[in-house]
Coordinates of C-alpha atoms and ligand atoms in Angstrom, one line a residue:
X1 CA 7.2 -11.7 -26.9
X2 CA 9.6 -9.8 -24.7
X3 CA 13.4 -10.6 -23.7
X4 CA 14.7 -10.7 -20.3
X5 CA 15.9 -7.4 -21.0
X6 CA 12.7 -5.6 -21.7
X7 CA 10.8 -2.8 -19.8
X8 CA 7.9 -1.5 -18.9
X9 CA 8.1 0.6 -22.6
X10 CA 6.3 3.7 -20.9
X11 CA 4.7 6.0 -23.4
X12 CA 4.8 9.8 -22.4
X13 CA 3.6 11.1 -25.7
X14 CA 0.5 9.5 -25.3
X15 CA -0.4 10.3 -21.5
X16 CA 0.3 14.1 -22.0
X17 CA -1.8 13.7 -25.7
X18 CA -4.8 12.0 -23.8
X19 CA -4.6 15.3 -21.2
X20 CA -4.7 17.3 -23.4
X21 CA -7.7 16.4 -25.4
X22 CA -10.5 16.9 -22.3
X23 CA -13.4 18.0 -23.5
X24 CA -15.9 20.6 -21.6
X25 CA -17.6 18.5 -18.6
X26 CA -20.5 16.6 -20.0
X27 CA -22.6 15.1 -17.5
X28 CA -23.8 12.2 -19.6
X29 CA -20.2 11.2 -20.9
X30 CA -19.3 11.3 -17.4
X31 CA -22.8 9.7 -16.0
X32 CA -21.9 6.8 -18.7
X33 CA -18.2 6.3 -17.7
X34 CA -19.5 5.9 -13.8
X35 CA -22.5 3.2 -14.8
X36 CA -19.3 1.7 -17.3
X37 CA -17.2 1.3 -13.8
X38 CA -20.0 0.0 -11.8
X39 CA -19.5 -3.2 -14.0
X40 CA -16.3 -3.3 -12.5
X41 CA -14.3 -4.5 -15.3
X42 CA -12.2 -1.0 -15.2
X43 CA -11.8 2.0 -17.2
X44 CA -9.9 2.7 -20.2
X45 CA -7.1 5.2 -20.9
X46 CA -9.4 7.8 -22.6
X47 CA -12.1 7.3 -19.3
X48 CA -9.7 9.4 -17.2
X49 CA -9.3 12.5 -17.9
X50 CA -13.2 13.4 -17.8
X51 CA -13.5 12.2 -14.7
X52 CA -10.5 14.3 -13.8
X53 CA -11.9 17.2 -14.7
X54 CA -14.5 16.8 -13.0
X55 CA -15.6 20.0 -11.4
X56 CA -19.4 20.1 -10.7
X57 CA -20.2 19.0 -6.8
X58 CA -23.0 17.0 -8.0
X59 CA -21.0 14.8 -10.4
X60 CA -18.1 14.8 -7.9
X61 CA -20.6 13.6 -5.5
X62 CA -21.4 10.9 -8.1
X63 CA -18.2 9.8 -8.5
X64 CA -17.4 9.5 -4.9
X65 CA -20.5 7.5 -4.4
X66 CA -19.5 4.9 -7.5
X67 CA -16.3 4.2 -6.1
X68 CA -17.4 3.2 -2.6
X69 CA -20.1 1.1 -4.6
X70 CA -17.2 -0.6 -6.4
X71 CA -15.6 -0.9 -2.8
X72 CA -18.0 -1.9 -1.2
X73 CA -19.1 -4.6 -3.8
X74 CA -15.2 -6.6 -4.3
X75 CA -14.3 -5.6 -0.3
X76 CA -17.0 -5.1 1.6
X77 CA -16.6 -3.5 5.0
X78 CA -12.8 -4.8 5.4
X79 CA -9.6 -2.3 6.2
X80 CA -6.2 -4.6 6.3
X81 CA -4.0 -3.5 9.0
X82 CA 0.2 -3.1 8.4
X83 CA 3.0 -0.9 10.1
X84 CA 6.4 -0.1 8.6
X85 CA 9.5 -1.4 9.9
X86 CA 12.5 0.6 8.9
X87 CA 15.6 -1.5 9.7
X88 CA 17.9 1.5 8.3
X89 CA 18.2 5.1 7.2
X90 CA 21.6 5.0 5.5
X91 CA 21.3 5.9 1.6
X92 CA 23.6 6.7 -1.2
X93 CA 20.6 8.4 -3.1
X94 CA 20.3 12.4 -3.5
X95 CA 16.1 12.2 -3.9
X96 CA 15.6 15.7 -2.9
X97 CA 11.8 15.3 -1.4
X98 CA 13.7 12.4 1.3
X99 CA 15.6 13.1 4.9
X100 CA 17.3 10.0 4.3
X101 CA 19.2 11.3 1.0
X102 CA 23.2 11.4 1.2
X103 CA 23.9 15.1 1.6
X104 CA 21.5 15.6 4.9
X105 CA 24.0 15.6 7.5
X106 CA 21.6 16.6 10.1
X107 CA 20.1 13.3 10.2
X108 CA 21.4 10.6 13.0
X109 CA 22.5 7.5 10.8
X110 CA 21.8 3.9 11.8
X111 CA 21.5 0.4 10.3
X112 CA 19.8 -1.8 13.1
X113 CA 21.4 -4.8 14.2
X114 CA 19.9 -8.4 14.3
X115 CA 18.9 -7.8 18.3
X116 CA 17.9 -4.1 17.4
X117 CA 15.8 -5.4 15.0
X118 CA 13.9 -8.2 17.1
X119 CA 13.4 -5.6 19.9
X120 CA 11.7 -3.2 17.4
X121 CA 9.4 -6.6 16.2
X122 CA 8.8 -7.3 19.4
X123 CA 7.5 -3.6 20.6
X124 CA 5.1 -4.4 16.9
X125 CA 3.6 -7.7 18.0
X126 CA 3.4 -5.8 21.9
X127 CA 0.8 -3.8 19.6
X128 CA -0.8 -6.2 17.9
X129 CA 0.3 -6.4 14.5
X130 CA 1.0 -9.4 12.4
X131 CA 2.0 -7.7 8.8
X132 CA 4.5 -5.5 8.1
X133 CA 6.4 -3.7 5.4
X134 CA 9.8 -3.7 6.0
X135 CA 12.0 -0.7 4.7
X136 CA 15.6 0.5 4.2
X137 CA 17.5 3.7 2.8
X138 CA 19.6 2.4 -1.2
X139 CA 22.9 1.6 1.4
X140 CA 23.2 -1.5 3.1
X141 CA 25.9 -2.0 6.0
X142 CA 29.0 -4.1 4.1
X143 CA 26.5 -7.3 3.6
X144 CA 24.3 -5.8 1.1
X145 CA 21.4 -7.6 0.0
X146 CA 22.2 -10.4 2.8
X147 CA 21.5 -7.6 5.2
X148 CA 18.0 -7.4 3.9
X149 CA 17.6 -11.2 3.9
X150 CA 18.8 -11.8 7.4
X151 CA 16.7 -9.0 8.9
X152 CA 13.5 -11.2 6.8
X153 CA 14.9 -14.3 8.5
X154 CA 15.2 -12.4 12.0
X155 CA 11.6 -10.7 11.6
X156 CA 9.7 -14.0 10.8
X157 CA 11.6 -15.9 13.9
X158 CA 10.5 -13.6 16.7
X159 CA 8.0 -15.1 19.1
X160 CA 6.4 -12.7 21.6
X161 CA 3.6 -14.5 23.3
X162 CA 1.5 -16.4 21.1
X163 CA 2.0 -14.0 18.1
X164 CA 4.6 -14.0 15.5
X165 CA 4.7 -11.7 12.1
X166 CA 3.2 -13.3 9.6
X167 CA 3.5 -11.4 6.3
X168 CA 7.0 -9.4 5.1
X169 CA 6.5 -7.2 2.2
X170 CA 9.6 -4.9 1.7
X171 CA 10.1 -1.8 0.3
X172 CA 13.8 -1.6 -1.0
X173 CA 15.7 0.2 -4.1
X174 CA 15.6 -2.1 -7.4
X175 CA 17.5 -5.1 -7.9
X176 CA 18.5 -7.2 -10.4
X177 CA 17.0 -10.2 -11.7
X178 CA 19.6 -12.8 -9.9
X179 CA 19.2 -10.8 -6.4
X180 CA 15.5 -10.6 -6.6
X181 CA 15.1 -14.3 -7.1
X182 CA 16.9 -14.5 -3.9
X183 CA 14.2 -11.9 -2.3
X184 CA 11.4 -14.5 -3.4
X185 CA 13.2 -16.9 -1.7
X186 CA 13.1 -15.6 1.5
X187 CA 9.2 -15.8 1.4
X188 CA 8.0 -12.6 1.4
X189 CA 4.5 -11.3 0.8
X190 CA 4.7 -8.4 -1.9
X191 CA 7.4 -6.7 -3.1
X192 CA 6.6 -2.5 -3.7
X193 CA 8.3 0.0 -5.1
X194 CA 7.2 3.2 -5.9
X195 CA 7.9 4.8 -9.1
X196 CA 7.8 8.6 -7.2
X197 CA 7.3 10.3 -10.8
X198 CA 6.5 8.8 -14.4
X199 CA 7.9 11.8 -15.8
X200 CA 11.5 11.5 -16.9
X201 CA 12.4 14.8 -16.7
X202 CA 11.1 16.0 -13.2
X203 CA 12.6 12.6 -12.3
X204 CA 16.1 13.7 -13.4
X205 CA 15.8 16.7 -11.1
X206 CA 14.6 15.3 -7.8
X207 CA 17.3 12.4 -8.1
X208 CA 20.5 14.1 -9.2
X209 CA 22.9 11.6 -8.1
X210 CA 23.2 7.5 -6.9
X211 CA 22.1 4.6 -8.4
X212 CA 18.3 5.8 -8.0
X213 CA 19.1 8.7 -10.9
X214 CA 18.6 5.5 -13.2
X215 CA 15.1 6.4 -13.9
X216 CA 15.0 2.7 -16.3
X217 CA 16.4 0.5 -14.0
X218 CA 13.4 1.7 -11.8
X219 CA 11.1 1.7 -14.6
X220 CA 12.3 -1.9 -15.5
X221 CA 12.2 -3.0 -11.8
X222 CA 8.7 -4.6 -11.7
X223 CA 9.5 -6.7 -14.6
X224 CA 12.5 -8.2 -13.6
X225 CA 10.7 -8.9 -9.8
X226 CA 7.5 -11.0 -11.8
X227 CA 10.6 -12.7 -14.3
X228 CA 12.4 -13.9 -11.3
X229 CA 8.9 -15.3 -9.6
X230 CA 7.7 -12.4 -7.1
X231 CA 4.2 -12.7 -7.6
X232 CA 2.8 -10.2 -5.9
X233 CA 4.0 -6.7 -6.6
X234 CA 3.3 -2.9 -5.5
X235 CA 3.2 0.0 -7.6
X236 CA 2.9 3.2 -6.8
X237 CA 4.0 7.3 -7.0
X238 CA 5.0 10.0 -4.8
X239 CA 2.5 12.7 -5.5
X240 CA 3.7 16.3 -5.4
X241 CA 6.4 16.2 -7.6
X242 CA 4.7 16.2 -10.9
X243 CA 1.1 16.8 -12.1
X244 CA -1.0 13.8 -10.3
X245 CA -3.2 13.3 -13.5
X246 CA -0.2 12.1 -15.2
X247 CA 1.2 10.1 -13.0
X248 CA -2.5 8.7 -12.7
X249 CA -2.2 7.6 -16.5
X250 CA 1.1 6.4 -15.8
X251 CA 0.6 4.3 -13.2
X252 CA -2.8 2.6 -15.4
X253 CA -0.3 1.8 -18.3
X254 CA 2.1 0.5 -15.9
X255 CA -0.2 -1.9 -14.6
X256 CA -1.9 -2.9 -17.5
X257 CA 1.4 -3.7 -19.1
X258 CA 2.4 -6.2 -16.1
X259 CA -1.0 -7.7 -16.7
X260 CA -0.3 -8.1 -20.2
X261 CA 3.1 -9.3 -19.9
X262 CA 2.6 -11.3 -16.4
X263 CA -1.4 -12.4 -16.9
X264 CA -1.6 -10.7 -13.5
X265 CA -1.2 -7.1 -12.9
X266 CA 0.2 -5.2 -9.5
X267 CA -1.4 -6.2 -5.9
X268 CA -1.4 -3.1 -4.6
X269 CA -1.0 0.4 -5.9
X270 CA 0.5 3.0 -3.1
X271 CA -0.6 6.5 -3.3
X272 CA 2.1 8.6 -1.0
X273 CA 2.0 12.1 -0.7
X274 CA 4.9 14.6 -0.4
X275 CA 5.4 15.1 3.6
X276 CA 8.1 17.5 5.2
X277 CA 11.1 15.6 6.0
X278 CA 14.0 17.1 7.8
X279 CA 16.2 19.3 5.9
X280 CA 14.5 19.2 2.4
X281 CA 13.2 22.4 1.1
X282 CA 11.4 20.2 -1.6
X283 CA 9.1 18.2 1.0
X284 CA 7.9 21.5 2.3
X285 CA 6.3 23.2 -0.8
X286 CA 6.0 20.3 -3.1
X287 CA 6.2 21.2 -6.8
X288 CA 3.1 19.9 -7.9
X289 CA 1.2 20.0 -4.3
X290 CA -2.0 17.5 -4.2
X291 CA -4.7 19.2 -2.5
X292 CA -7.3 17.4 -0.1
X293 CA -10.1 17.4 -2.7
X294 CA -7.8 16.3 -5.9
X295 CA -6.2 13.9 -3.4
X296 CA -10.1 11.9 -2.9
X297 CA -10.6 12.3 -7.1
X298 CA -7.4 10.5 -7.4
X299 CA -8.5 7.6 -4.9
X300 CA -11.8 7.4 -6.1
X301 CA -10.4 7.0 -10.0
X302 CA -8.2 4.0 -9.1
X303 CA -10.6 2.7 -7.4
X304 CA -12.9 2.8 -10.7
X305 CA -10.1 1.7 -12.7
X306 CA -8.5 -1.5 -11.3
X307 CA -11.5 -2.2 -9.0
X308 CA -9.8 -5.7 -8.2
X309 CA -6.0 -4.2 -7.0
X310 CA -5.8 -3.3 -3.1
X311 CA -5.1 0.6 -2.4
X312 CA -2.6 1.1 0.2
X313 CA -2.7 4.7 2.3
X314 CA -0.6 5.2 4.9
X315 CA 0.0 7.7 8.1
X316 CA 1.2 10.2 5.8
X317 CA -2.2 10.9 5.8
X318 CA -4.2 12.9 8.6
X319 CA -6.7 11.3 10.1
X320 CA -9.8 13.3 8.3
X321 CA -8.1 12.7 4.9
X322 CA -7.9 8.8 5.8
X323 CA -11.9 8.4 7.1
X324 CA -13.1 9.8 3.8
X325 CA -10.2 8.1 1.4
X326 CA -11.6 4.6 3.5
X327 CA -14.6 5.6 1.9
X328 CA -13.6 5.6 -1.5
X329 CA -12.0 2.6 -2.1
X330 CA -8.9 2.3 0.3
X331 CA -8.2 -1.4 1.4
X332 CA -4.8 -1.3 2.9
X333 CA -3.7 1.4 6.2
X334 CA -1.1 1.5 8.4
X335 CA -1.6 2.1 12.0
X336 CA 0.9 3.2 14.8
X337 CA 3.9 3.8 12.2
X338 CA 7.5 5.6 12.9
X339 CA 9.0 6.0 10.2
X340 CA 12.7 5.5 11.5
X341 CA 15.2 2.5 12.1
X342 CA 14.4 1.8 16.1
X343 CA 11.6 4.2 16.4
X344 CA 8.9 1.3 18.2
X345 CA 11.5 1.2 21.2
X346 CA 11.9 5.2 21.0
X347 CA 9.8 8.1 22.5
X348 CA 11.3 10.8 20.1
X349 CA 9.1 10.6 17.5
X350 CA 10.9 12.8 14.8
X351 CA 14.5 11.9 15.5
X352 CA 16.0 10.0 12.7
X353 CA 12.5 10.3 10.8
X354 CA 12.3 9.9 6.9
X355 CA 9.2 12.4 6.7
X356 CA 6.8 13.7 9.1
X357 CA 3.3 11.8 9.8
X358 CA -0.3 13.0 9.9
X359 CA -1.8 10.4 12.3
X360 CA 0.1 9.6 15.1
X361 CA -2.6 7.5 16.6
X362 CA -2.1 3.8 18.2
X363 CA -3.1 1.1 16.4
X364 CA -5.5 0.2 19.3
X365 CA -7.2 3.9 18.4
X366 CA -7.8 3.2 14.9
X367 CA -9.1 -0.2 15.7
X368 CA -11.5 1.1 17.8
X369 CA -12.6 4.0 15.3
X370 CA -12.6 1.6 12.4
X371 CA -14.6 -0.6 14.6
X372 CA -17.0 2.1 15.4
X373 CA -17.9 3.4 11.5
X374 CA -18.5 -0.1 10.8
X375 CA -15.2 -1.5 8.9
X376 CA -13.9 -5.0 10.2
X377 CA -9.8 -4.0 10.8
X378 CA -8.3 -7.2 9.2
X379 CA -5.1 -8.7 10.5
X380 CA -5.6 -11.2 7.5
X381 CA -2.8 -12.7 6.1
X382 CA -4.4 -15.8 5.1
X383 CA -4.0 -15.6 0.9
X384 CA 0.2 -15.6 0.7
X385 CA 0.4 -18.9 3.0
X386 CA -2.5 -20.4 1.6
X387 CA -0.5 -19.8 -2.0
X388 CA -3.1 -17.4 -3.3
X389 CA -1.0 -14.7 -4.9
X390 CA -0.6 -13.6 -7.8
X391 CA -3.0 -14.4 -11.3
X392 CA -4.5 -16.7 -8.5
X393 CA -5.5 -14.6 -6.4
X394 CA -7.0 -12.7 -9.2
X395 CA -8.8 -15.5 -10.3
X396 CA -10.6 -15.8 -7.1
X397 CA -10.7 -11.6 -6.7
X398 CA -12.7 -11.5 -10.3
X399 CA -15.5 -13.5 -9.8
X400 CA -15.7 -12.4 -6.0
X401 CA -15.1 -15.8 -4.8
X402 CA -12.6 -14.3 -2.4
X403 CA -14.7 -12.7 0.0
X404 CA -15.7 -15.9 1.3
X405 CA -12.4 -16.4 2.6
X406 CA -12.0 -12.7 3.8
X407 CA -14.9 -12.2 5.7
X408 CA -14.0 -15.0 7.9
X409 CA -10.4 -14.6 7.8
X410 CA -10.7 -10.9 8.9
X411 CA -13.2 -11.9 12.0
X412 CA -10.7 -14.4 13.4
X413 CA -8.0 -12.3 13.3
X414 CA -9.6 -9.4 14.8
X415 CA -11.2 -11.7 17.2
X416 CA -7.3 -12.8 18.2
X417 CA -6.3 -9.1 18.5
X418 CA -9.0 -8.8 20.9
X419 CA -8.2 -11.2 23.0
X420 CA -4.6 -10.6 23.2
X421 CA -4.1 -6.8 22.2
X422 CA -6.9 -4.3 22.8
X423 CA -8.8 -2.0 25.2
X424 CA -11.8 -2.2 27.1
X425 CA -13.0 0.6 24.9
X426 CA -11.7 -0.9 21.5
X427 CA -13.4 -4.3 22.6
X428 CA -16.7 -2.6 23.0
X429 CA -16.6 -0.7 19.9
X430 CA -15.6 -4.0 18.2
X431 CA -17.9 -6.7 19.6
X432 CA -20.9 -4.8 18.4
X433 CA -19.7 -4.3 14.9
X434 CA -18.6 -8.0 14.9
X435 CA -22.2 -8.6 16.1
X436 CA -23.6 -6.7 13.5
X437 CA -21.2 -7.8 10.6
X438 CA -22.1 -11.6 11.4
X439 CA -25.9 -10.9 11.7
X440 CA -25.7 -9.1 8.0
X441 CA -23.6 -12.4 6.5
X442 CA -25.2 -15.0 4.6
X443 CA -24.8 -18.8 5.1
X444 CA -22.5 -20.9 4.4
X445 CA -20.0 -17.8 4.9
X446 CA -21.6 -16.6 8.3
X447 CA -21.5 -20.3 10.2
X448 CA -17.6 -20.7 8.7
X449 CA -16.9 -17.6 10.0
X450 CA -18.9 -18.2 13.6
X451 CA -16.7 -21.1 13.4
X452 CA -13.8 -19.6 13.0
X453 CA -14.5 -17.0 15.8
X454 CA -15.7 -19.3 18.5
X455 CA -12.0 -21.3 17.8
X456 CA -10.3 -18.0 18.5
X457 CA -12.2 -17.6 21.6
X458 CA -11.4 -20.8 22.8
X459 CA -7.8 -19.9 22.8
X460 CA -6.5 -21.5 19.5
X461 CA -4.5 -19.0 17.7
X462 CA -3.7 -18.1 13.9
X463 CA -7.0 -19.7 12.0
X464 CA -7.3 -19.1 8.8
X465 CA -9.4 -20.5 5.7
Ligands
LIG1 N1 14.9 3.7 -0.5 C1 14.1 2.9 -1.3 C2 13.5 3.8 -2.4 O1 13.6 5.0 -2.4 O2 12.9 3.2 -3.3 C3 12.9 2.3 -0.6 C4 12.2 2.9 0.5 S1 11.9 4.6 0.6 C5 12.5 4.7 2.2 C6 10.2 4.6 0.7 C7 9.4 5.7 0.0 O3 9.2 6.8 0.8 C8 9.9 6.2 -1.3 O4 9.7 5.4 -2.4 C9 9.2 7.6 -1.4 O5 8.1 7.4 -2.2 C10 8.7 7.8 0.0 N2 9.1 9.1 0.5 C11 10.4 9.6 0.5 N3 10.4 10.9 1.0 C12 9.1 11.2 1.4 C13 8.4 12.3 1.9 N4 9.1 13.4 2.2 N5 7.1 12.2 2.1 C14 6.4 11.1 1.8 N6 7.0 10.0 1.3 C15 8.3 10.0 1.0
LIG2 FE1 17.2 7.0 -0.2 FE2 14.8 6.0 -0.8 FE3 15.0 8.3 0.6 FE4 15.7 8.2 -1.9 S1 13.6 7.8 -1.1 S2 16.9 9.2 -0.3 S3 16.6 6.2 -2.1 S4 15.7 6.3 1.3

């Protein structure tokens, strides 16, 4: 049994033991570990690193195809649809890879206020969004953690129209058990945090100084989250800075440990790579660089192994990289993201920036391309205020009982961002696949979500199942 004080008791020894044992590339080992994942119970530790050495085009091809069966089988055709909001981009923290770290005195500093912050909302639900992830630098102006709480209260409370956000998630530095059941409190969807690297010592040298060079209070931070009642966490690493198989292992033990511990494991895992940000030598020639093709192994793996926890990629990403990682398992994008504290009301893209992005499309663009190679964009945010999170969502997720909530869920909303939000062009590209998606579902499913539709079309707004 643990104690309020334990960790996530990450075993090093064994990931680097497990890497090192890969034997020559076997296409029946590896043909068996790919029908072994199509039953979509996961993959075990020693199931890796064959399938990361993976080499041969053919098999690679195999392995690409098994993870958009696994996709294709728990998701369907479904892409959920989030943009960041960073609220500020002061920090304490020395991460070397970051233009928001404490030495970079070429970066413009700013904490948004209360009215800065509803302006930047408002430009978001101008776009069409309804979830976000809000973010800030390890700083806070002289309210702390109140800061963070207030911005929540300020984000949920903006009306623009007949929309309002309605999912939070943050992404903020670690806190302790008392502050995060305060987080929980102010209702927010998940709570993510990214490891950046599993390996202690690279993690000493890309975070010298602040509270960040802690590498256990981060390790620990998960735990204390689900002890104080966050059900829904996100895990994830920044890949560049150390080799990605590891990290790969890494983040499979930490997730099966918060399962084990929590009887639910992570929501979401984040896979973020290294992008140049301003002033960091680091960002521009990574350490451990992730190329394209490793990049779509790593995706496709996850996918494989925790076939029932969503896979978050954002606009890091170029737009070619995202179309095939959609293939292979991604649930989660962002769309239309700045990655600065009042960047929605700006024109300068860079200016204040934490890293550069790789798709600087509108959301209303990737709509309409999602729309056109046949995914259903989701606005869906349907499972926190229904209370299915956590080992109850999972429930559902296992047995596949949740896609008859999805399906309809992601049809309504995208019907309502139609109505209110799109293009001529985007509404097209849209009404055909919605057409098409409807005409491929089965009944009951098909006439709840027709239902559902023709409600939205009517003019009622947020339906949800
Ligand atoms: N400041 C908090 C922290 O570091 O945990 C929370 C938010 S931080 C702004 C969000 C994430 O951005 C970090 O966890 C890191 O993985 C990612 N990041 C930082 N620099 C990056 C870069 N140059 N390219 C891509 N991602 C980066
Ligand atoms: Fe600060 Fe987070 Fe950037 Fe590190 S990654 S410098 S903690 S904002």
């Amino acid at each position: 049994m643990h104690g309020l004080s334990e960790t996530f008791p990450l075993d090093e020894a064994s990931i680097h033991l497990a890497l090192e044992k890969v034997p020559a590339e076997d296409p029946a080992r590896i043909r068996e570990l790919l029908a072994k994942a199509r039953a979509m119970q996961g993959l075990d530790d020693g199931d890796l690193p064959p399938l990361m050495a993976i080499q041969n085009p053919d098999l690679l091809s195999e392995l690409f195809e098994a993870a958009r069966w696994v996709k294709d089988q728990i998701y369907g055709n479904r892409i959920v649809l989030f943009a960041p909001l960073y609220v500020s981009n002061l920090c304490a923290n020395e991460c070397l890879y970051c233009a928001f770290r404490a030495s970079n005195r070429g970066l413009t500093r700013r904490a948004l206020d209360q009215a800065e912050l509803a302006a930047e909302v408002g430009r978001l639900l101008e776009q069409g969004h309804k979830r976000l992830v809000l973010v800030a630098g390890e700083a806070y102006p002289k309210e702390g953690l109140d800061y963070i709480l207030e911005s929540i209260r300020t984000v949920y409370g903006v009306r623009h129209g007949n929309d309002n956000i309605r999912r939070v998630n943050v992404n903020i530095a670690p806190l302790d058990l008392a502050d995060f059941r305060r987080l929980r409190d102010a209702e927010i969807g998940t709570y993510q945090l990214f490891q950046e690297t599993y390996h202690r010592e690279t993690y000493a040298q890309m975070h010298p100084r602040g509270l960040k060079a802690d590498f256990d209070w981060r390790l620990g931070c998960m735990d204390r989250a689900m002890l104080a009642g966050i059900d829904d966490v996100g895990i994830g690493a920044l890949f560049g800075l150390y080799d990605w198989r590891f990290e790969l292992l890494a983040i499979m033990h930490h997730a099966r440990h918060l399962e084990e511990r929590f009887g639910c494991g992570p929501h979401t895992i984040s896979m973020p790579r290294i992008e140049p940000a301003e002033g960091s030598a680091t960002s521009d020639s990574p350490p451990h660089a992730v190329t394209d093709g490793d990049f779509k192994k790593l995706i496709a793996i996850l996918r494989l192994a925790v076939p029932y926890t969503g896979l978050i990629l954002s606009t890091r990403e170029r737009p070619e990289v995202r179309r095939e990682a959609l293939q292979l398992g991604i649930s989660q994008i962002s769309a239309g993201s700045r990655t600065s504290p009042g960047g929605y009301e700006e024109t300068d893209l860079e200016g204040g920036a934490q890293f550069s992005l790789g798709d600087h499309r509108s959301l209303d663009e990737v709509v309409r391309e999602l729309s056109e190679t046949g995914f259903i964009p989701s606005f869906c945010t349907s499972c926190y205020r229904m209370g299915r999170t956590g080992a109850d969502f999972m429930d559902l997720a296992k047995p596949g009982e949740i896609k008859a909530h999805c399906q309809p869920n992601a049809l309504a909303t995208l019907q309502e961002y139609l109505d209110d939000h799109a293009s001529d062009a985007t509404r097209h590209a849209a009404k055909l696949m919605m057409a098409e998606s409807l005409a491929g579902m089965e009944d009951p499913v098909r006439r709840l979500a027709e239902g559902m539709v023709n409600r939205v079309k009517d003019g009622e707004r947020d339906v949800f199942c």
